[in-house]
C-alpha positions as protocol buffer text, in pm:
chain_id: "A"
residue {
  index: 1
  type: MET
  ca { x: -713 y: 3296 z: 1213 }
}
residue {
  index: 2
  type: PRO
  ca { x: -523 y: 2977 z: 1302 }
}
residue {
  index: 3
  type: ASP
  ca { x: -661 y: 2638 z: 1209 }
}
residue {
  index: 4
  type: HIS
  ca { x: -718 y: 2451 z: 1539 }
}
residue {
  index: 5
  type: ARG
  ca { x: -857 y: 2133 z: 1391 }
}
residue {
  index: 6
  type: LEU
  ca { x: -684 y: 1814 z: 1491 }
}
residue {
  index: 7
  type: LYS
  ca { x: -461 y: 1665 z: 1224 }
}
residue {
  index: 8
  type: PRO
  ca { x: -372 y: 1298 z: 1223 }
}
residue {
  index: 9
  type: LEU
  ca { x: -5 y: 1215 z: 1270 }
}
residue {
  index: 10
  type: THR
  ca { x: 182 y: 899 z: 1185 }
}
residue {
  index: 11
  type: ALA
  ca { x: 334 y: 682 z: 1456 }
}
residue {
  index: 12
  type: LEU
  ca { x: 662 y: 870 z: 1403 }
}
residue {
  index: 13
  type: GLY
  ca { x: 482 y: 1201 z: 1465 }
}
residue {
  index: 14
  type: HIS
  ca { x: 469 y: 1341 z: 1113 }
}
residue {
  index: 15
  type: VAL
  ca { x: 188 y: 1436 z: 879 }
}
residue {
  index: 16
  type: ALA
  ca { x: 315 y: 1199 z: 607 }
}
residue {
  index: 17
  type: PRO
  ca { x: 475 y: 856 z: 648 }
}
residue {
  index: 18
  type: GLN
  ca { x: 855 y: 863 z: 675 }
}
residue {
  index: 19
  type: ILE
  ca { x: 1063 y: 694 z: 407 }
}
residue {
  index: 20
  type: GLU
  ca { x: 1438 y: 650 z: 447 }
}
residue {
  index: 21
  type: THR
  ca { x: 1681 y: 503 z: 195 }
}
residue {
  index: 22
  type: ILE
  ca { x: 2013 y: 383 z: 326 }
}
residue {
  index: 23
  type: GLY
  ca { x: 2241 y: 222 z: 70 }
}
residue {
  index: 24
  type: PRO
  ca { x: 2024 y: -24 z: -122 }
}
residue {
  index: 25
  type: VAL
  ca { x: 1754 y: -51 z: 147 }
}
residue {
  index: 26
  type: THR
  ca { x: 1437 y: 152 z: 184 }
}
residue {
  index: 27
  type: ILE
  ca { x: 1258 y: 167 z: 520 }
}
residue {
  index: 28
  type: ALA
  ca { x: 906 y: 297 z: 472 }
}
residue {
  index: 29
  type: GLU
  ca { x: 655 y: 375 z: 745 }
}
residue {
  index: 30
  type: ASN
  ca { x: 327 y: 234 z: 611 }
}
residue {
  index: 31
  type: THR
  ca { x: 4 y: 396 z: 725 }
}
residue {
  index: 32
  type: SER
  ca { x: -219 y: 255 z: 451 }
}
residue {
  index: 33
  type: VAL
  ca { x: -339 y: -54 z: 644 }
}
residue {
  index: 34
  type: ALA
  ca { x: -625 y: -87 z: 892 }
}
residue {
  index: 35
  type: LEU
  ca { x: -586 y: -358 z: 1157 }
}
residue {
  index: 36
  type: ALA
  ca { x: -823 y: -547 z: 1382 }
}
residue {
  index: 37
  type: SER
  ca { x: -775 y: -842 z: 1613 }
}
residue {
  index: 38
  type: LEU
  ca { x: -1007 y: -1139 z: 1559 }
}
residue {
  index: 39
  type: ALA
  ca { x: -1045 y: -1406 z: 1828 }
}
residue {
  index: 40
  type: THR
  ca { x: -1273 y: -1704 z: 1781 }
}
residue {
  index: 41
  type: ARG
  ca { x: -1515 y: -1767 z: 2062 }
}
residue {
  index: 42
  type: ARG
  ca { x: -1524 y: -2116 z: 2208 }
}
residue {
  index: 43
  type: GLY
  ca { x: -1693 y: -2366 z: 1981 }
}
residue {
  index: 44
  type: ARG
  ca { x: -1744 y: -2115 z: 1699 }
}
residue {
  index: 45
  type: GLU
  ca { x: -1456 y: -2215 z: 1471 }
}
residue {
  index: 46
  type: ALA
  ca { x: -1682 y: -2320 z: 1182 }
}
residue {
  index: 47
  type: ASP
  ca { x: -1883 y: -1995 z: 1202 }
}
residue {
  index: 48
  type: VAL
  ca { x: -1560 y: -1789 z: 1193 }
}
residue {
  index: 49
  type: ALA
  ca { x: -1429 y: -1987 z: 894 }
}
residue {
  index: 50
  type: THR
  ca { x: -1758 y: -1928 z: 709 }
}
residue {
  index: 51
  type: ALA
  ca { x: -1762 y: -1556 z: 788 }
}
residue {
  index: 52
  type: ALA
  ca { x: -1401 y: -1518 z: 678 }
}
residue {
  index: 53
  type: LYS
  ca { x: -1482 y: -1687 z: 348 }
}
residue {
  index: 54
  type: THR
  ca { x: -1774 y: -1450 z: 281 }
}
residue {
  index: 55
  type: LEU
  ca { x: -1541 y: -1152 z: 325 }
}
residue {
  index: 56
  type: ASN
  ca { x: -1258 y: -1315 z: 122 }
}
residue {
  index: 57
  type: ILE
  ca { x: -1035 y: -1317 z: 427 }
}
residue {
  index: 58
  type: THR
  ca { x: -767 y: -1586 z: 441 }
}
residue {
  index: 59
  type: LEU
  ca { x: -708 y: -1691 z: 802 }
}
residue {
  index: 60
  type: PRO
  ca { x: -343 y: -1807 z: 799 }
}
residue {
  index: 61
  type: LYS
  ca { x: -210 y: -2110 z: 980 }
}
residue {
  index: 62
  type: PRO
  ca { x: 55 y: -2088 z: 1258 }
}
residue {
  index: 63
  type: GLY
  ca { x: 368 y: -1906 z: 1150 }
}
residue {
  index: 64
  type: GLN
  ca { x: 197 y: -1769 z: 842 }
}
residue {
  index: 65
  type: ALA
  ca { x: 56 y: -1445 z: 708 }
}
residue {
  index: 66
  type: SER
  ca { x: -166 y: -1369 z: 410 }
}
residue {
  index: 67
  type: GLU
  ca { x: -257 y: -1046 z: 235 }
}
residue {
  index: 68
  type: THR
  ca { x: -557 y: -1025 z: 473 }
}
residue {
  index: 69
  type: GLY
  ca { x: -422 y: -1149 z: 802 }
}
residue {
  index: 70
  type: LEU
  ca { x: -150 y: -1262 z: 1039 }
}
residue {
  index: 71
  type: TRP
  ca { x: -173 y: -1563 z: 1269 }
}
residue {
  index: 72
  type: LEU
  ca { x: -122 y: -1456 z: 1633 }
}
residue {
  index: 73
  type: ALA
  ca { x: -221 y: -1760 z: 1841 }
}
residue {
  index: 74
  type: PRO
  ca { x: -463 y: -2054 z: 1814 }
}
residue {
  index: 75
  type: ASP
  ca { x: -788 y: -1917 z: 1671 }
}
residue {
  index: 76
  type: GLN
  ca { x: -657 y: -1558 z: 1682 }
}
residue {
  index: 77
  type: TRP
  ca { x: -549 y: -1336 z: 1394 }
}
residue {
  index: 78
  type: LEU
  ca { x: -463 y: -977 z: 1312 }
}
residue {
  index: 79
  type: ILE
  ca { x: -678 y: -882 z: 1015 }
}
residue {
  index: 80
  type: GLU
  ca { x: -547 y: -634 z: 755 }
}
residue {
  index: 81
  type: ALA
  ca { x: -745 y: -425 z: 509 }
}
residue {
  index: 82
  type: PRO
  ca { x: -671 y: -110 z: 306 }
}
residue {
  index: 83
  type: PHE
  ca { x: -715 y: 192 z: 532 }
}
residue {
  index: 84
  type: ALA
  ca { x: -860 y: 399 z: 250 }
}
residue {
  index: 85
  type: THR
  ca { x: -1164 y: 171 z: 218 }
}
residue {
  index: 86
  type: ARG
  ca { x: -1179 y: 11 z: 566 }
}
residue {
  index: 87
  type: GLU
  ca { x: -1080 y: 288 z: 807 }
}
residue {
  index: 88
  type: ASP
  ca { x: -1341 y: 154 z: 1049 }
}
residue {
  index: 89
  type: ILE
  ca { x: -1239 y: -207 z: 1002 }
}
residue {
  index: 90
  type: THR
  ca { x: -1437 y: -335 z: 1300 }
}
residue {
  index: 91
  type: ALA
  ca { x: -1761 y: -197 z: 1152 }
}
residue {
  index: 92
  type: TYR
  ca { x: -1679 y: -393 z: 837 }
}
residue {
  index: 93
  type: LEU
  ca { x: -1597 y: -721 z: 1021 }
}
residue {
  index: 94
  type: LYS
  ca { x: -1861 y: -737 z: 1297 }
}
residue {
  index: 95
  type: PRO
  ca { x: -2170 y: -784 z: 1075 }
}
residue {
  index: 96
  type: ALA
  ca { x: -2017 y: -1093 z: 914 }
}
residue {
  index: 97
  type: PHE
  ca { x: -1869 y: -1253 z: 1228 }
}
residue {
  index: 98
  type: LYS
  ca { x: -2156 y: -1149 z: 1457 }
}
residue {
  index: 99
  type: ASP
  ca { x: -2105 y: -1313 z: 1800 }
}
residue {
  index: 100
  type: ALA
  ca { x: -1877 y: -1592 z: 1669 }
}
residue {
  index: 101
  type: ALA
  ca { x: -1565 y: -1380 z: 1734 }
}
residue {
  index: 102
  type: SER
  ca { x: -1437 y: -1101 z: 1949 }
}
residue {
  index: 103
  type: ILE
  ca { x: -1312 y: -816 z: 1731 }
}
residue {
  index: 104
  type: SER
  ca { x: -1119 y: -507 z: 1838 }
}
residue {
  index: 105
  type: GLU
  ca { x: -964 y: -215 z: 1655 }
}
residue {
  index: 106
  type: GLN
  ca { x: -584 y: -233 z: 1642 }
}
residue {
  index: 107
  type: THR
  ca { x: -484 y: 19 z: 1373 }
}
residue {
  index: 108
  type: ASP
  ca { x: -342 y: 277 z: 1612 }
}
residue {
  index: 109
  type: ALA
  ca { x: -178 y: 20 z: 1840 }
}
residue {
  index: 110
  type: TRP
  ca { x: 88 y: -77 z: 1581 }
}
residue {
  index: 111
  type: VAL
  ca { x: 345 y: 86 z: 1362 }
}
residue {
  index: 112
  type: ARG
  ca { x: 427 y: -83 z: 1030 }
}
residue {
  index: 113
  type: PHE
  ca { x: 755 y: -57 z: 845 }
}
residue {
  index: 114
  type: ASP
  ca { x: 806 y: -210 z: 502 }
}
residue {
  index: 115
  type: LEU
  ca { x: 1166 y: -292 z: 416 }
}
residue {
  index: 116
  type: THR
  ca { x: 1273 y: -331 z: 53 }
}
residue {
  index: 117
  type: GLY
  ca { x: 1605 y: -391 z: -112 }
}
residue {
  index: 118
  type: PRO
  ca { x: 1856 y: -665 z: -186 }
}
residue {
  index: 119
  type: ASN
  ca { x: 2008 y: -875 z: 89 }
}
residue {
  index: 120
  type: LEU
  ca { x: 1786 y: -758 z: 375 }
}
residue {
  index: 121
  type: HIS
  ca { x: 1921 y: -1060 z: 565 }
}
residue {
  index: 122
  type: ALA
  ca { x: 2236 y: -867 z: 654 }
}
residue {
  index: 123
  type: MET
  ca { x: 2022 y: -606 z: 827 }
}
residue {
  index: 124
  type: PHE
  ca { x: 1814 y: -867 z: 1009 }
}
residue {
  index: 125
  type: GLU
  ca { x: 2129 y: -1035 z: 1137 }
}
residue {
  index: 126
  type: ILE
  ca { x: 2194 y: -716 z: 1328 }
}
residue {
  index: 127
  type: LEU
  ca { x: 1836 y: -656 z: 1434 }
}
residue {
  index: 128
  type: CYS
  ca { x: 1720 y: -985 z: 1581 }
}
residue {
  index: 129
  type: ASN
  ca { x: 1769 y: -1353 z: 1638 }
}
residue {
  index: 130
  type: LEU
  ca { x: 1572 y: -1456 z: 1332 }
}
residue {
  index: 131
  type: ASP
  ca { x: 1706 y: -1641 z: 1030 }
}
residue {
  index: 132
  type: THR
  ca { x: 1523 y: -1453 z: 754 }
}
residue {
  index: 133
  type: ARG
  ca { x: 1717 y: -1655 z: 492 }
}
residue {
  index: 134
  type: THR
  ca { x: 1492 y: -1951 z: 564 }
}
residue {
  index: 135
  type: MET
  ca { x: 1167 y: -1749 z: 548 }
}
residue {
  index: 136
  type: GLN
  ca { x: 955 y: -1785 z: 235 }
}
residue {
  index: 137
  type: PRO
  ca { x: 679 y: -1542 z: 126 }
}
residue {
  index: 138
  type: GLY
  ca { x: 389 y: -1588 z: 365 }
}
residue {
  index: 139
  type: HIS
  ca { x: 603 y: -1682 z: 664 }
}
residue {
  index: 140
  type: ALA
  ca { x: 563 y: -1472 z: 975 }
}
residue {
  index: 141
  type: THR
  ca { x: 689 y: -1483 z: 1329 }
}
residue {
  index: 142
  type: ARG
  ca { x: 710 y: -1286 z: 1647 }
}
residue {
  index: 143
  type: THR
  ca { x: 1057 y: -1182 z: 1760 }
}
residue {
  index: 144
  type: VAL
  ca { x: 1234 y: -918 z: 1967 }
}
residue {
  index: 145
  type: ILE
  ca { x: 1384 y: -615 z: 1795 }
}
residue {
  index: 146
  type: GLU
  ca { x: 1554 y: -360 z: 2025 }
}
residue {
  index: 147
  type: HIS
  ca { x: 1377 y: -510 z: 2327 }
}
residue {
  index: 148
  type: LEU
  ca { x: 1039 y: -472 z: 2156 }
}
residue {
  index: 149
  type: GLY
  ca { x: 804 y: -758 z: 2077 }
}
residue {
  index: 150
  type: SER
  ca { x: 757 y: -732 z: 1703 }
}
residue {
  index: 151
  type: TYR
  ca { x: 623 y: -932 z: 1412 }
}
residue {
  index: 152
  type: VAL
  ca { x: 831 y: -995 z: 1100 }
}
residue {
  index: 153
  type: ILE
  ca { x: 640 y: -1093 z: 786 }
}
residue {
  index: 154
  type: CYS
  ca { x: 812 y: -1216 z: 469 }
}
residue {
  index: 155
  type: ARG
  ca { x: 620 y: -1078 z: 169 }
}
residue {
  index: 156
  type: ALA
  ca { x: 680 y: -1166 z: -196 }
}
residue {
  index: 157
  type: ASP
  ca { x: 915 y: -873 z: -251 }
}
residue {
  index: 158
  type: HIS
  ca { x: 982 y: -718 z: 88 }
}
residue {
  index: 159
  type: PHE
  ca { x: 963 y: -767 z: 464 }
}
residue {
  index: 160
  type: THR
  ca { x: 708 y: -606 z: 693 }
}
residue {
  index: 161
  type: ILE
  ca { x: 779 y: -528 z: 1056 }
}
residue {
  index: 162
  type: LEU
  ca { x: 492 y: -460 z: 1298 }
}
residue {
  index: 163
  type: GLY
  ca { x: 587 y: -313 z: 1634 }
}
residue {
  index: 164
  type: PRO
  ca { x: 413 y: -129 z: 1919 }
}
residue {
  index: 165
  type: ARG
  ca { x: 313 y: 223 z: 1814 }
}
residue {
  index: 166
  type: SER
  ca { x: 416 y: 356 z: 2154 }
}
residue {
  index: 167
  type: SER
  ca { x: 774 y: 256 z: 2070 }
}
residue {
  index: 168
  type: ALA
  ca { x: 774 y: 359 z: 1706 }
}
residue {
  index: 169
  type: GLN
  ca { x: 1066 y: 600 z: 1744 }
}
residue {
  index: 170
  type: SER
  ca { x: 1282 y: 333 z: 1911 }
}
residue {
  index: 171
  type: LEU
  ca { x: 1199 y: 71 z: 1652 }
}
residue {
  index: 172
  type: HIS
  ca { x: 1263 y: 316 z: 1368 }
}
residue {
  index: 173
  type: HIS
  ca { x: 1598 y: 410 z: 1523 }
}
residue {
  index: 174
  type: ALA
  ca { x: 1693 y: 42 z: 1546 }
}
residue {
  index: 175
  type: LEU
  ca { x: 1605 y: -13 z: 1178 }
}
residue {
  index: 176
  type: ILE
  ca { x: 1802 y: 291 z: 1063 }
}
residue {
  index: 177
  type: THR
  ca { x: 2103 y: 199 z: 1278 }
}
residue {
  index: 178
  type: ALA
  ca { x: 2104 y: -159 z: 1152 }
}
residue {
  index: 179
  type: ALA
  ca { x: 2076 y: -47 z: 789 }
}
residue {
  index: 180
  type: LYS
  ca { x: 2367 y: 196 z: 831 }
}
residue {
  index: 181
  type: SER
  ca { x: 2575 y: -72 z: 999 }
}
residue {
  index: 182
  type: ALA
  ca { x: 2497 y: -332 z: 732 }
}
residue {
  index: 183
  type: TYR
  ca { x: 2520 y: -120 z: 420 }
}
residue {
  index: 184
  type: GLN
  ca { x: 2743 y: 180 z: 490 }
}
residue {
  index: 185
  type: ALA
  ca { x: 3066 y: 13 z: 603 }
}
């Protein structure tokens, strides 16, 4: 008898995350992170800061990212947590932040690609109008990649790209094409 249970798929439509190696670069779809948006309600900045501290969440400043979050706008962040332990990230956040912040689930709204390898700057020169050579670990910014609003985060040993899940295939294609162009002359 066939198994008719629903099976989760990655943003690229597979059972397991896709990993591609092109020349010295690896482009890995990363499904191990749960995401939630956090927006401070008017006048509740101190309460949000206190709640974040109790959960060991670092709320980054403009143009920054931490291991636990990404600055989006004044008093707004995208909070990250390991999916394995925080699949329902909003249920984890809401008790601490109570009514001081508006929190919404974002995990399935985004696709995440982690790029590793030497000289990723050559690839980014093809992808977007962003000077990744000046980015230090912890820097993050919004840019356009293949007509898609995306976030680029400089990590200690790699770059992370967050893009709209609904356009995951297009973003992945752009990354693969740029890598081939930069590293397979």
